[in-house]
Amino acid sequence: GRIRVWNSSSSGWFNEGSLDLYNLGFTASMAATIGTENYSLDSIMDDFPSWPSLTRPAYAFYYHFGRKGLAVSGDHIVAVASARANGGYFDVDLSNRIFIIKSGSAGWELEKSFKSPNASAETDDTVSLSDRFGEGGLAIHKGTVLVTAGGSKEDDNTNSGTTAGRAYIFKSSSASGWALDSSIDNPFSGSSTH
């Protein structure tokens, strides 16, 4: 996926360019995160760009960048990228990831990215769940990002209960940069209105 950035000036609107995970520098190796590859499942990996064993850069594990959630405030953009389903090809199923991007003198740069804080959303591929982190609910304003995870379960430890949903708040400070500040569980979880 790619985000096109348009800006306005005294002479009208102009295209500032496009942003994707590659040109934002999300290129590190994911070998330590994903574990080993199961080569007997090569046929299901057709939608993955091809790289030698365990050298696929981080951006190759995500797609639909900005499609399922995007928000803009001042010189910041926050966007979600969906994790590619791997069908057991790797040891770990990844969660969606949000990307906080800032405009500065050098152009648009990635400030921070976060996977879902829900431990069950990125774990062994036999028990992980898609908590839909960042899908459909993103907001950013003055150093605060709100992210929804509408697929979170009531009990994340056992991946059980009804789908309750959760919101996460990330804040930026000059001392430590961006970090998870708090999470908000669905106040109606378990009630007849849920």
mmCIF file of C-alpha atoms in Angstrom:
data_model
loop_
_atom_site.group_PDB
_atom_site.id
_atom_site.type_symbol
_atom_site.label_atom_id
_atom_site.label_comp_id
_atom_site.label_asym_id
_atom_site.label_seq_id
_atom_site.Cartn_x
_atom_site.Cartn_y
_atom_site.Cartn_z
ATOM 1 C CA GLY A 1 0.000 0.000 0.000
ATOM 2 C CA ARG A 2 0.930 3.605 -0.464
ATOM 3 C CA ILE A 3 -0.270 6.931 0.943
ATOM 4 C CA ARG A 4 -0.342 9.955 -1.342
ATOM 5 C CA VAL A 5 0.157 13.257 0.451
ATOM 6 C CA TRP A 6 -1.412 16.429 -0.922
ATOM 7 C CA ASN A 7 -0.752 19.854 0.559
ATOM 8 C CA SER A 8 -2.074 23.323 -0.137
ATOM 9 C CA SER A 9 -0.207 26.539 -0.774
ATOM 10 C CA SER A 10 -1.075 30.002 -2.012
ATOM 11 C CA SER A 11 -1.014 28.650 -5.575
ATOM 12 C CA GLY A 12 -3.326 25.716 -4.833
ATOM 13 C CA TRP A 13 -3.035 22.026 -4.011
ATOM 14 C CA PHE A 14 0.089 20.061 -4.913
ATOM 15 C CA ASN A 15 1.212 16.452 -4.568
ATOM 16 C CA GLU A 16 3.969 16.178 -1.952
ATOM 17 C CA GLY A 17 4.684 12.600 -2.954
ATOM 18 C CA SER A 18 3.810 9.148 -1.770
ATOM 19 C CA LEU A 19 4.736 7.166 1.317
ATOM 20 C CA ASP A 20 5.147 3.426 1.613
ATOM 21 C CA LEU A 21 6.772 1.220 4.233
ATOM 22 C CA TYR A 22 9.899 0.760 2.137
ATOM 23 C CA ASN A 23 10.661 4.454 1.630
ATOM 24 C CA LEU A 24 9.839 5.101 5.302
ATOM 25 C CA GLY A 25 12.703 2.724 6.201
ATOM 26 C CA PHE A 26 10.703 -0.207 7.613
ATOM 27 C CA THR A 27 13.238 -2.628 6.162
ATOM 28 C CA ALA A 28 14.844 -4.524 9.066
ATOM 29 C CA SER A 29 14.941 -8.322 9.105
ATOM 30 C CA MET A 30 12.012 -10.089 10.776
ATOM 31 C CA ALA A 31 13.894 -13.361 11.389
ATOM 32 C CA ALA A 32 13.950 -12.970 15.185
ATOM 33 C CA THR A 33 10.205 -12.242 15.240
ATOM 34 C CA ILE A 34 8.775 -14.833 12.866
ATOM 35 C CA GLY A 35 10.857 -17.882 13.745
ATOM 36 C CA THR A 36 11.562 -20.607 11.237
ATOM 37 C CA GLU A 37 10.034 -21.041 7.816
ATOM 38 C CA ASN A 38 8.072 -24.161 6.838
ATOM 39 C CA TYR A 39 9.226 -24.704 3.256
ATOM 40 C CA SER A 40 6.588 -27.394 2.590
ATOM 41 C CA LEU A 41 4.075 -24.532 2.400
ATOM 42 C CA ASP A 42 5.851 -22.530 -0.325
ATOM 43 C CA SER A 43 2.731 -22.522 -2.504
ATOM 44 C CA ILE A 44 0.737 -20.397 -0.037
ATOM 45 C CA MET A 45 3.414 -17.714 -0.049
ATOM 46 C CA ASP A 46 2.709 -16.591 -3.608
ATOM 47 C CA ASP A 47 1.492 -13.174 -2.426
ATOM 48 C CA PHE A 48 4.743 -12.561 -0.519
ATOM 49 C CA PRO A 49 7.538 -10.879 -2.435
ATOM 50 C CA SER A 50 10.321 -13.424 -2.948
ATOM 51 C CA TRP A 51 13.521 -13.213 -0.915
ATOM 52 C CA PRO A 52 16.003 -15.845 0.238
ATOM 53 C CA SER A 53 15.294 -17.647 3.520
ATOM 54 C CA LEU A 54 14.543 -15.381 6.483
ATOM 55 C CA THR A 55 15.757 -12.246 4.727
ATOM 56 C CA ARG A 56 12.378 -10.783 3.816
ATOM 57 C CA PRO A 57 12.424 -7.180 5.038
ATOM 58 C CA ALA A 58 9.818 -6.054 7.544
ATOM 59 C CA TYR A 59 7.655 -4.221 5.009
ATOM 60 C CA ALA A 60 7.053 -7.471 3.086
ATOM 61 C CA PHE A 61 4.997 -8.857 5.979
ATOM 62 C CA TYR A 62 2.419 -6.050 5.804
ATOM 63 C CA TYR A 63 0.016 -4.780 3.185
ATOM 64 C CA HIS A 64 -2.971 -2.406 2.771
ATOM 65 C CA PHE A 65 -0.896 0.401 4.303
ATOM 66 C CA GLY A 66 -3.329 3.217 5.091
ATOM 67 C CA ARG A 67 -6.319 1.385 3.611
ATOM 68 C CA LYS A 68 -8.077 0.202 6.786
ATOM 69 C CA GLY A 69 -7.197 3.146 8.994
ATOM 70 C CA LEU A 70 -5.582 6.557 8.586
ATOM 71 C CA ALA A 71 -5.714 9.848 10.482
ATOM 72 C CA VAL A 72 -3.990 13.206 10.014
ATOM 73 C CA SER A 73 -3.359 16.038 12.451
ATOM 74 C CA GLY A 74 -1.010 18.924 11.686
ATOM 75 C CA ASP A 75 2.369 17.475 10.715
ATOM 76 C CA HIS A 76 1.519 13.907 11.768
ATOM 77 C CA ILE A 77 -0.054 10.943 9.992
ATOM 78 C CA VAL A 78 -0.969 7.674 11.685
ATOM 79 C CA ALA A 79 -1.779 4.717 9.447
ATOM 80 C CA VAL A 80 -2.368 1.000 9.922
ATOM 81 C CA ALA A 81 -0.949 -1.802 7.810
ATOM 82 C CA SER A 82 -2.515 -5.248 7.881
ATOM 83 C CA ALA A 83 -0.328 -8.230 8.687
ATOM 84 C CA ARG A 84 -0.171 -10.807 5.899
ATOM 85 C CA ALA A 85 -1.720 -14.143 6.853
ATOM 86 C CA ASN A 86 0.967 -16.785 6.658
ATOM 87 C CA GLY A 87 -1.057 -20.006 6.961
ATOM 88 C CA GLY A 88 1.494 -21.684 9.205
ATOM 89 C CA TYR A 89 4.464 -20.875 6.970
ATOM 90 C CA PHE A 90 6.168 -19.106 9.868
ATOM 91 C CA ASP A 91 6.115 -19.941 13.587
ATOM 92 C CA VAL A 92 4.397 -16.670 14.477
ATOM 93 C CA ASP A 93 1.339 -14.897 13.090
ATOM 94 C CA LEU A 94 1.934 -11.150 13.152
ATOM 95 C CA SER A 95 -0.561 -8.545 14.320
ATOM 96 C CA ASN A 96 -1.511 -5.429 12.409
ATOM 97 C CA ARG A 97 0.841 -2.508 13.001
ATOM 98 C CA ILE A 98 0.333 1.238 13.229
ATOM 99 C CA PHE A 99 2.867 3.717 11.887
ATOM 100 C CA ILE A 100 3.289 7.255 13.235
ATOM 101 C CA ILE A 101 4.810 9.502 10.582
ATOM 102 C CA LYS A 102 5.943 13.113 10.970
ATOM 103 C CA SER A 103 6.712 15.826 8.437
ATOM 104 C CA GLY A 104 9.893 17.808 8.964
ATOM 105 C CA SER A 105 12.623 19.609 7.070
ATOM 106 C CA ALA A 106 13.788 16.310 5.525
ATOM 107 C CA GLY A 107 10.260 15.347 4.450
ATOM 108 C CA TRP A 108 8.015 12.653 5.921
ATOM 109 C CA GLU A 109 9.766 10.287 8.333
ATOM 110 C CA LEU A 110 8.670 7.298 10.394
ATOM 111 C CA GLU A 111 8.716 8.262 14.077
ATOM 112 C CA LYS A 112 7.488 5.005 15.575
ATOM 113 C CA SER A 113 5.533 1.865 14.814
ATOM 114 C CA PHE A 114 3.585 -0.351 17.203
ATOM 115 C CA LYS A 115 2.155 -3.828 16.938
ATOM 116 C CA SER A 116 -0.956 -4.667 18.947
ATOM 117 C CA PRO A 117 -0.263 -4.564 22.702
ATOM 118 C CA ASN A 118 -2.515 -7.646 22.994
ATOM 119 C CA ALA A 119 -0.094 -10.551 23.473
ATOM 120 C CA SER A 120 -2.559 -13.000 21.884
ATOM 121 C CA ALA A 121 -2.593 -11.014 18.645
ATOM 122 C CA GLU A 122 0.997 -11.938 17.776
ATOM 123 C CA THR A 123 1.994 -15.353 18.968
ATOM 124 C CA ASP A 124 2.241 -19.001 17.953
ATOM 125 C CA ASP A 125 0.216 -19.418 14.773
ATOM 126 C CA THR A 126 -2.024 -22.062 16.402
ATOM 127 C CA VAL A 127 -3.447 -19.717 19.053
ATOM 128 C CA SER A 128 -3.146 -16.176 17.736
ATOM 129 C CA LEU A 129 -6.179 -14.060 16.937
ATOM 130 C CA SER A 130 -6.789 -11.084 14.744
ATOM 131 C CA ASP A 131 -7.826 -8.334 17.132
ATOM 132 C CA ARG A 132 -8.166 -6.010 14.089
ATOM 133 C CA PHE A 133 -5.729 -3.547 15.658
ATOM 134 C CA GLY A 134 -6.135 -0.138 14.010
ATOM 135 C CA GLU A 135 -8.841 -1.187 11.567
ATOM 136 C CA GLY A 136 -11.535 1.449 11.307
ATOM 137 C CA GLY A 137 -10.628 3.413 14.402
ATOM 138 C CA LEU A 138 -7.598 5.720 14.412
ATOM 139 C CA ALA A 139 -7.263 9.278 15.672
ATOM 140 C CA ILE A 140 -4.287 11.537 16.343
ATOM 141 C CA HIS A 141 -4.172 14.912 18.063
ATOM 142 C CA LYS A 142 -1.351 16.821 19.786
ATOM 143 C CA GLY A 143 0.868 13.933 20.795
ATOM 144 C CA THR A 144 -1.926 11.434 21.457
ATOM 145 C CA VAL A 145 -2.980 8.521 19.245
ATOM 146 C CA LEU A 146 -6.156 6.502 19.839
ATOM 147 C CA VAL A 147 -6.298 3.053 18.233
ATOM 148 C CA THR A 148 -9.208 0.612 18.318
ATOM 149 C CA ALA A 149 -8.941 -3.172 18.290
ATOM 150 C CA GLY A 150 -12.496 -4.270 17.604
ATOM 151 C CA GLY A 151 -11.631 -7.980 17.558
ATOM 152 C CA SER A 152 -10.176 -8.191 21.080
ATOM 153 C CA LYS A 153 -11.653 -10.974 23.200
ATOM 154 C CA GLU A 154 -12.900 -10.625 26.779
ATOM 155 C CA ASP A 155 -10.070 -12.896 27.977
ATOM 156 C CA ASP A 156 -6.916 -12.333 25.970
ATOM 157 C CA ASN A 157 -4.925 -14.862 27.989
ATOM 158 C CA THR A 158 -7.077 -17.777 26.854
ATOM 159 C CA ASN A 159 -8.326 -16.154 23.629
ATOM 160 C CA SER A 160 -11.874 -16.849 24.797
ATOM 161 C CA GLY A 161 -15.113 -15.085 25.545
ATOM 162 C CA THR A 162 -17.054 -12.853 23.249
ATOM 163 C CA THR A 163 -15.445 -10.294 21.006
ATOM 164 C CA ALA A 164 -15.493 -7.266 23.264
ATOM 165 C CA GLY A 165 -13.211 -4.743 21.607
ATOM 166 C CA ARG A 166 -10.641 -2.473 23.179
ATOM 167 C CA ALA A 167 -9.047 0.919 22.593
ATOM 168 C CA TYR A 168 -5.405 1.830 23.168
ATOM 169 C CA ILE A 169 -3.951 5.261 23.835
ATOM 170 C CA PHE A 170 -0.371 6.048 22.831
ATOM 171 C CA LYS A 171 1.288 9.298 23.926
ATOM 172 C CA SER A 172 4.433 11.126 22.965
ATOM 173 C CA SER A 173 6.723 12.845 25.428
ATOM 174 C CA SER A 174 9.973 14.691 24.880
ATOM 175 C CA ALA A 175 11.704 12.389 27.382
ATOM 176 C CA SER A 176 10.779 8.979 25.980
ATOM 177 C CA GLY A 177 9.081 9.491 22.610
ATOM 178 C CA TRP A 178 5.962 7.488 21.744
ATOM 179 C CA ALA A 179 4.758 4.806 24.159
ATOM 180 C CA LEU A 180 1.602 2.960 25.147
ATOM 181 C CA ASP A 181 -0.149 5.037 27.804
ATOM 182 C CA SER A 182 -3.290 3.044 28.585
ATOM 183 C CA SER A 183 -5.928 0.654 27.307
ATOM 184 C CA ILE A 184 -9.689 0.922 27.613
ATOM 185 C CA ASP A 185 -11.840 -2.199 27.709
ATOM 186 C CA ASN A 186 -15.345 -2.154 26.358
ATOM 187 C CA PRO A 187 -17.448 -0.916 29.312
ATOM 188 C CA PHE A 188 -20.450 -2.921 28.066
ATOM 189 C CA SER A 189 -18.618 -6.225 27.715
ATOM 190 C CA GLY A 190 -20.745 -9.062 29.077
ATOM 191 C CA SER A 191 -23.881 -6.950 29.363
ATOM 192 C CA SER A 192 -27.070 -7.407 27.398
ATOM 193 C CA THR A 193 -26.198 -4.313 25.336
ATOM 194 C CA HIS A 194 -22.904 -5.839 24.194
#
